[in-house]
XYZ file of N, CA and C in Angstrom:
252
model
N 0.847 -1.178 0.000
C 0.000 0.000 0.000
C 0.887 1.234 0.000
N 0.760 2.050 -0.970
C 1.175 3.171 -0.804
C 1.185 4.331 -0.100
N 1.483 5.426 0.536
C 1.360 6.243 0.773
C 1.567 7.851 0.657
N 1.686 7.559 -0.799
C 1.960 8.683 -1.593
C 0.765 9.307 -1.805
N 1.139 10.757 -1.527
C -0.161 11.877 -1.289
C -0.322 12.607 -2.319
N -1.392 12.547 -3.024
C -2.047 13.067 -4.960
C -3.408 13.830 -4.052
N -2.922 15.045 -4.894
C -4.148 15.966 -4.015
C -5.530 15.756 -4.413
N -5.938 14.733 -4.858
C -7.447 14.087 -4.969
C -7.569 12.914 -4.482
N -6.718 12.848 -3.313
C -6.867 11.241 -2.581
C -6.809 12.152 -0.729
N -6.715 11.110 0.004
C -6.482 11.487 1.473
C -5.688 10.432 1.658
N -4.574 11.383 2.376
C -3.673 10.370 2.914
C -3.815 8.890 3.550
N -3.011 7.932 3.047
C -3.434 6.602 3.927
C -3.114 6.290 5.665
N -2.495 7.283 6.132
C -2.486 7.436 7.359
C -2.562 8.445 7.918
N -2.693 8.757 9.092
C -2.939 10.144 10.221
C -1.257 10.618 10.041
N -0.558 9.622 9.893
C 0.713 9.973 10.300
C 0.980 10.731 8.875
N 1.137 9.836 7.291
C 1.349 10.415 6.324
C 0.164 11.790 6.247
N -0.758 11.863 6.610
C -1.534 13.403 6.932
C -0.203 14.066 7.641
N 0.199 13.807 8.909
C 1.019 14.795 10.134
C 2.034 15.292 8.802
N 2.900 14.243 8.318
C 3.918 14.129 7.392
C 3.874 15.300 6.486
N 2.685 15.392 5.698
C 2.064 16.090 4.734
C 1.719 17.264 4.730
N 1.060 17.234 6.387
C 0.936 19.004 6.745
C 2.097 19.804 6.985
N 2.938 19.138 7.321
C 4.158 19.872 7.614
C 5.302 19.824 6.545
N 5.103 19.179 5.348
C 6.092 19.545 4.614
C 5.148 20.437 3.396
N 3.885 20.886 3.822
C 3.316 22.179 3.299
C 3.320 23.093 4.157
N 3.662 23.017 4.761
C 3.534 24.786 6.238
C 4.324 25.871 4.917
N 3.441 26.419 5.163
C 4.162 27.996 4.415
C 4.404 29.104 5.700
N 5.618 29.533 4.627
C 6.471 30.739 5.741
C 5.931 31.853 6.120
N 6.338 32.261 7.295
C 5.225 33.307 7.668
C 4.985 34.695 7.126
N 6.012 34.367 5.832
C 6.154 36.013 5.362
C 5.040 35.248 3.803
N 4.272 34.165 3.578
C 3.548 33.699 2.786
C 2.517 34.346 2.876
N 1.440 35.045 1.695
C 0.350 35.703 2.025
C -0.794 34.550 3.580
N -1.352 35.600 3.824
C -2.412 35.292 4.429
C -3.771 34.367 4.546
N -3.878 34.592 3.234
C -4.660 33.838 2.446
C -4.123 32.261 2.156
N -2.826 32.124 2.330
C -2.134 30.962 2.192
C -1.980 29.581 3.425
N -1.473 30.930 4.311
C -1.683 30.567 5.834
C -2.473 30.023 6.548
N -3.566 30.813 6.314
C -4.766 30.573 6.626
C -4.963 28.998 6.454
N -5.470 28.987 4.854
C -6.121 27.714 4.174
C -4.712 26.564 5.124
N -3.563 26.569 5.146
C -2.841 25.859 6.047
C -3.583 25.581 7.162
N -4.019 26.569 8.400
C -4.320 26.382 9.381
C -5.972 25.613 9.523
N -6.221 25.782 8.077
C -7.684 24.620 8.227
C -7.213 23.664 7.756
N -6.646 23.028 7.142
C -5.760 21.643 6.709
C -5.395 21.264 7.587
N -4.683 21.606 8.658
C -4.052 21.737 9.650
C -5.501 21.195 11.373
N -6.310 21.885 10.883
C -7.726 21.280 11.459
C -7.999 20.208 11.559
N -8.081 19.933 10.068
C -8.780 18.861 10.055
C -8.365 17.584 9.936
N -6.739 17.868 9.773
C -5.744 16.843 10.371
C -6.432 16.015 11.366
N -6.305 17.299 12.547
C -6.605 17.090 13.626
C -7.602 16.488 14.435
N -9.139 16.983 13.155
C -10.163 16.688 13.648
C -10.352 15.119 13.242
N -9.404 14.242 12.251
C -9.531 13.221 11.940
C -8.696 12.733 12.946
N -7.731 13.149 13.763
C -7.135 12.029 14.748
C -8.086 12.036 16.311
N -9.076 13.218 16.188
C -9.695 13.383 17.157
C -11.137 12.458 17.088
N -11.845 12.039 15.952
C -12.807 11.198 15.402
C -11.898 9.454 15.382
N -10.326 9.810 15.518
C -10.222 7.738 15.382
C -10.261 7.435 16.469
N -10.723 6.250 15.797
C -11.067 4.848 17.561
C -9.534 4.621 17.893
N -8.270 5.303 17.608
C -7.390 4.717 18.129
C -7.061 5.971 19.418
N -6.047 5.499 20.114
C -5.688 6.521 21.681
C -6.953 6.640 22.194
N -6.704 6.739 23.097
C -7.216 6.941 24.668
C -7.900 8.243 24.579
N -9.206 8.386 25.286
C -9.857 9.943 25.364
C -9.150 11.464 25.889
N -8.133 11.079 26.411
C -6.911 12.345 26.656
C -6.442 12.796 25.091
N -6.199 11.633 24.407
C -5.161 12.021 23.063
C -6.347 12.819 22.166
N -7.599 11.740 21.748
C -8.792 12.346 21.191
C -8.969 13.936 21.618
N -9.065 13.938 22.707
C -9.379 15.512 23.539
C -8.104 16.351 23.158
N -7.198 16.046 23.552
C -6.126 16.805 23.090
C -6.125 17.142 21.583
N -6.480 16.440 20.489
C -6.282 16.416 19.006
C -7.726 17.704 18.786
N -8.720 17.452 19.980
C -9.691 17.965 19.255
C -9.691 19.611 19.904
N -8.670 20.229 20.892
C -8.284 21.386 21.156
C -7.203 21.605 20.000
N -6.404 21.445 19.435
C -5.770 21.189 18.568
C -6.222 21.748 17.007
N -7.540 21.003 16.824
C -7.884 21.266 15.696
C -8.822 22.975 16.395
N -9.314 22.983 17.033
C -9.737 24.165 17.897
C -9.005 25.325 17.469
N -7.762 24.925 17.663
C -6.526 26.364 17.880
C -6.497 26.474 16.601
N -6.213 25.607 15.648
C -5.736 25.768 14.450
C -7.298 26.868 13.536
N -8.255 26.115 13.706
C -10.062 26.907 13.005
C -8.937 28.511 13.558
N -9.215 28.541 14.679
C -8.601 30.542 15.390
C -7.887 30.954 15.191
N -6.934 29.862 14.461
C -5.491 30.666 14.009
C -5.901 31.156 12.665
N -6.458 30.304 11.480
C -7.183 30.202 10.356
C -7.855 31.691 10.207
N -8.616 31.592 11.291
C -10.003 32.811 11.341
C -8.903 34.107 11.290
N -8.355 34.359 12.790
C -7.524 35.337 12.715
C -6.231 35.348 11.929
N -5.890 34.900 11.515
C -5.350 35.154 10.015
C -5.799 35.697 8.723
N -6.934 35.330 8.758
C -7.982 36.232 7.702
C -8.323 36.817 8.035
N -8.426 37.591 9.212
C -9.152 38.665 9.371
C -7.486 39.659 9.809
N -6.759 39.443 9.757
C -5.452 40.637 9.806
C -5.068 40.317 8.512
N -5.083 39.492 7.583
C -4.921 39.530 6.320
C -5.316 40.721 5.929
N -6.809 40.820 5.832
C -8.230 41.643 5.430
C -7.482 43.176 5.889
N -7.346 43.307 6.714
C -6.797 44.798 7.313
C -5.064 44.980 6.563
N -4.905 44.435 6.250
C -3.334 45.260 5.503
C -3.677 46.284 4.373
């Protein structure tokens, strides 16, 4: 099984997701608009390790503050985008 990531598939693991989000992080001098859409990718990473039956309800809970921070980072990023 592969795990090579084609942007009309979803990764075959949480991990190749982790893998994936982070060798897309754009730099912080990257528009806003860029960032942003990162920090919801970056969500919903999250919100998929927070929905698996695997770990314990600490890790779930933890993944799902996680994807939390990331939606607010997202939001406020577009909205100081918007003001330059």
């Amino acid at each position: 099984m592969s795990t090579e990531h084609h942007d009309d598939e979803q990764p075959a693991s949480i991990a190749a997701a982790i893998v994936d989000l982070y060798d897309t992080m754009p730099a912080f001098t990257a528009p806003a608009a860029e960032r942003a859409a990162w920090f919801d990718t970056k969500a919903a990473v999250f919100d998929r390790i927070a929905t698996s039956p695997n770990g314990g309800d600490a890790f779930r809970a933890k993944a799902a503050e996680l994807a939390a921070a990331a939606r607010d980072l997202a939001k406020s990023t577009r909205e100081l985008g918007e003001k330059r």
